Amino acid sequence: DAGITQSPRHKVTETGTPVTLRCHQTENHRYMYWYRQDPGHGLRLIHYSYGVKDTDKGEVSDGYSVSRSKTEDFLLTLESATSSQTSVYFCAISEGGGRGVKNIQYFGAGTRLSVL
Amino acid sequence: SQKIEQNSEALNIQEGKTATLTCNYTNYSPAYLQWYRQDPGRGPVFLLLIRENEKEKRKERLKVTFDTTLKQSLFHITASQPADSATYLCALDDYGGSQGNLIFGKGTKLSVKP
């Protein structure tokens, strides 16, 4: 999976608890992304980062925060998990953003999160 | 409103036939369109990228076309094999939106029967 590690791979948690998902890359790519994938919705962008400490919101960012203190690590935090956040979460990286071949994305294996 | 649609949720074909998957979009002006493959329990894997000024792109048994007038991309797998069974996603850049981030279709699940 192109040097991308997501942890944990599976997590079950309770409503109202905080959850942090980690994405680690060894490719030294500038851009990192967090998506969620749900039946009937496909992949939707939560947040992305275009450099250390540089992040921005995606389509479905409510209830999520992110941090990137090092090039290789991108953390996704659910401050207070809700059942609607039960999903499969994917991290992706790309060499660059914007248009073109630099925006080809490489995905991790995903984290399956269940919020009970 | 903006939409990207893959016209079939599922496509079943016989081994050896050509699979054709469709990706249509509305109210986007992508310069690039990408296709990914996703196997169950795995992340998507990049297959092909086509530019707006390219009519066709090939890679082994895969062929992608991009018609900006019809706002459509077609993805073909020739001489299909059971190992081609997977979900295929199209994605386009949304430069008018958030810095060119990719917008993904919901995918078409292809099943190739022996």
XYZ file of C-alpha atoms in Angstrom:
230
model
C 0.000 0.000 0.000
C 2.621 2.491 -1.184
C 4.240 2.990 2.219
C 1.067 4.075 4.015
C 0.118 2.606 7.353
C -3.179 3.240 9.075
C -3.745 2.398 12.710
C -5.751 0.924 14.181
C -7.242 -1.231 11.439
C -10.379 -1.886 13.432
C -11.903 -0.067 16.371
C -15.121 -0.311 18.308
C -15.948 2.563 20.602
C -18.862 4.069 22.453
C -20.811 7.184 21.652
C -19.284 10.267 23.205
C -15.726 8.995 23.486
C -12.820 10.615 21.657
C -11.121 8.604 18.934
C -7.871 9.241 17.090
C -6.899 7.506 13.880
C -3.331 7.640 12.651
C -1.884 7.679 9.160
C 1.837 7.234 8.658
C 3.623 7.495 5.302
C 7.170 6.736 4.249
C 6.942 8.369 0.798
C 7.666 11.948 1.873
C 4.587 13.124 -0.062
C 3.423 16.634 0.668
C -0.335 16.053 0.570
C -2.295 13.791 2.879
C -6.032 13.175 2.998
C -8.655 11.583 5.175
C -11.753 10.103 3.524
C -14.708 8.181 4.792
C -16.459 5.564 2.697
C -20.072 4.618 3.278
C -22.526 2.557 1.243
C -24.466 4.801 -1.090
C -22.072 7.695 -0.678
C -18.748 6.571 -1.967
C -15.545 8.224 -0.856
C -15.970 11.631 0.749
C -13.167 13.943 1.777
C -13.056 14.880 5.459
C -9.879 16.955 5.770
C -6.626 17.262 3.928
C -3.159 18.621 4.546
C -0.829 20.348 2.115
C 2.133 20.547 4.443
C 3.203 20.394 8.056
C 0.676 22.318 10.137
C -1.254 23.226 6.934
C -4.704 21.676 6.836
C -8.072 22.438 5.332
C -11.620 21.150 5.453
C -13.202 18.808 2.978
C -16.790 18.009 2.146
C -17.746 16.336 5.444
C -15.539 17.913 8.115
C -18.101 18.515 10.891
C -17.233 16.530 14.012
C -13.660 15.867 12.898
C -10.344 17.577 13.473
C -6.896 16.837 12.123
C -3.295 17.563 12.931
C -0.049 17.218 11.071
C 3.050 17.946 13.113
C 5.400 15.921 10.908
C 5.473 15.240 7.176
C 4.919 11.542 7.733
C 2.007 11.623 10.177
C -1.579 12.806 9.770
C -3.997 12.308 12.637
C -7.784 12.311 12.446
C -9.658 12.944 15.700
C -13.308 12.441 16.426
C -13.754 14.666 19.459
C -16.935 12.955 20.635
C -17.824 9.986 18.471
C -21.394 9.542 17.246
C -23.082 6.569 15.602
C -23.205 8.505 12.314
C -19.408 8.362 12.276
C -19.451 4.591 11.973
C -17.632 4.126 8.691
C -14.495 2.961 6.947
C -11.830 5.636 7.016
C -9.096 5.843 4.418
C -5.941 7.865 4.436
C -4.411 8.836 1.115
C -1.286 10.657 0.000
C -0.254 12.465 -3.154
C 2.908 14.093 -4.334
C 1.109 17.364 -4.954
C -2.359 18.794 -5.118
C -4.311 20.593 -7.765
C -4.504 19.152 -11.219
C -2.510 16.523 -12.969
C -0.351 13.550 -12.266
C 0.856 14.941 -8.965
C -2.679 14.494 -7.674
C -2.692 10.742 -8.213
C -3.580 9.403 -4.800
C -2.260 6.370 -2.968
C -4.449 4.888 -0.278
C -3.898 3.053 2.940
C -5.737 -0.144 3.809
C -8.408 1.636 5.830
C -9.707 1.700 9.399
C -13.090 0.204 10.144
C -14.669 2.201 12.966
C -17.846 1.206 14.767
C -19.441 3.643 17.187
C -21.992 1.942 19.435
C -25.925 20.909 -8.560
C -22.655 19.122 -9.122
C -22.789 15.397 -9.661
C -20.523 12.570 -10.682
C -22.366 9.404 -11.542
C -21.264 5.925 -12.408
C -24.233 4.561 -14.207
C -24.291 1.058 -12.807
C -23.905 -0.051 -9.245
C -23.125 -3.525 -10.529
C -22.121 -5.057 -13.833
C -21.993 -8.781 -14.503
C -20.224 -10.113 -17.563
C -18.827 -13.363 -18.904
C -15.113 -14.073 -18.945
C -13.494 -13.027 -22.204
C -15.987 -10.253 -22.945
C -15.271 -6.531 -22.815
C -16.508 -4.691 -19.755
C -17.524 -1.069 -20.277
C -18.050 1.193 -17.275
C -19.420 4.726 -17.532
C -18.679 7.866 -15.552
C -20.801 10.971 -16.181
C -20.443 14.335 -14.523
C -22.510 17.503 -14.261
C -21.419 21.054 -13.504
C -17.735 20.243 -13.218
C -14.968 21.263 -15.567
C -12.256 18.726 -14.861
C -8.911 18.909 -16.550
C -8.100 15.360 -15.510
C -10.063 12.236 -14.783
C -8.741 9.206 -12.926
C -9.852 5.614 -12.531
C -9.190 3.465 -9.468
C -9.779 -0.165 -8.588
C -10.931 -1.215 -5.126
C -10.983 -4.775 -3.845
C -13.077 -5.736 -0.787
C -11.436 -4.655 2.452
C -8.718 -2.707 0.652
C -8.059 0.890 -0.297
C -8.481 2.111 -3.870
C -5.564 1.611 -6.239
C -4.809 4.032 -9.067
C -5.156 2.640 -12.578
C -5.201 5.382 -15.203
C -5.296 9.146 -15.603
C -6.550 10.916 -18.712
C -6.244 14.594 -19.539
C -9.032 16.678 -21.053
C -7.142 17.010 -24.342
C -6.582 13.250 -24.619
C -9.316 11.270 -26.290
C -8.067 7.880 -25.238
C -5.511 6.252 -22.944
C -4.488 2.608 -22.867
C -2.673 0.384 -20.419
C -2.475 -3.301 -21.245
C -6.112 -4.519 -21.365
C -7.476 -1.238 -20.031
C -8.703 1.661 -22.124
C -10.148 4.972 -20.962
C -11.848 7.633 -23.054
C -12.729 11.168 -22.027
C -15.325 13.237 -23.879
C -15.588 16.735 -22.395
C -18.491 17.585 -24.711
C -20.572 14.668 -23.465
C -19.092 15.100 -19.968
C -18.372 11.416 -19.888
C -15.550 8.935 -19.441
C -15.722 5.295 -20.481
C -13.530 2.620 -18.935
C -13.049 -0.601 -20.882
C -11.508 -3.884 -19.830
C -10.949 -6.162 -22.805
C -10.703 -9.955 -22.552
C -11.999 -9.735 -19.006
C -10.949 -12.283 -16.399
C -12.433 -13.297 -13.040
C -9.451 -11.537 -11.436
C -10.808 -8.256 -12.828
C -13.765 -8.539 -10.469
C -13.660 -5.483 -8.209
C -15.257 -2.096 -7.716
C -14.037 0.589 -10.097
C -14.145 4.242 -9.120
C -13.824 7.292 -11.310
C -12.549 10.556 -9.862
C -12.186 14.035 -11.265
C -10.457 17.144 -10.058
C -12.598 19.967 -8.726
C -10.384 22.936 -9.240
C -13.317 25.273 -8.949
C -13.951 23.909 -5.472
C -11.354 23.022 -2.911
C -7.918 23.354 -4.486
C -8.317 20.624 -7.029
C -9.197 17.839 -4.639
C -10.562 14.713 -6.216
C -14.287 14.031 -6.303
C -15.061 10.318 -6.456
C -17.988 8.517 -7.990
C -19.728 5.842 -5.957
C -18.217 3.078 -8.025
C -19.341 0.203 -10.209
C -18.954 -3.330 -8.900
C -17.792 -5.558 -11.731
C -18.231 -9.311 -11.542
C -16.616 -11.463 -14.224
C -18.008 -14.993 -14.337
C -15.919 -17.900 -15.622
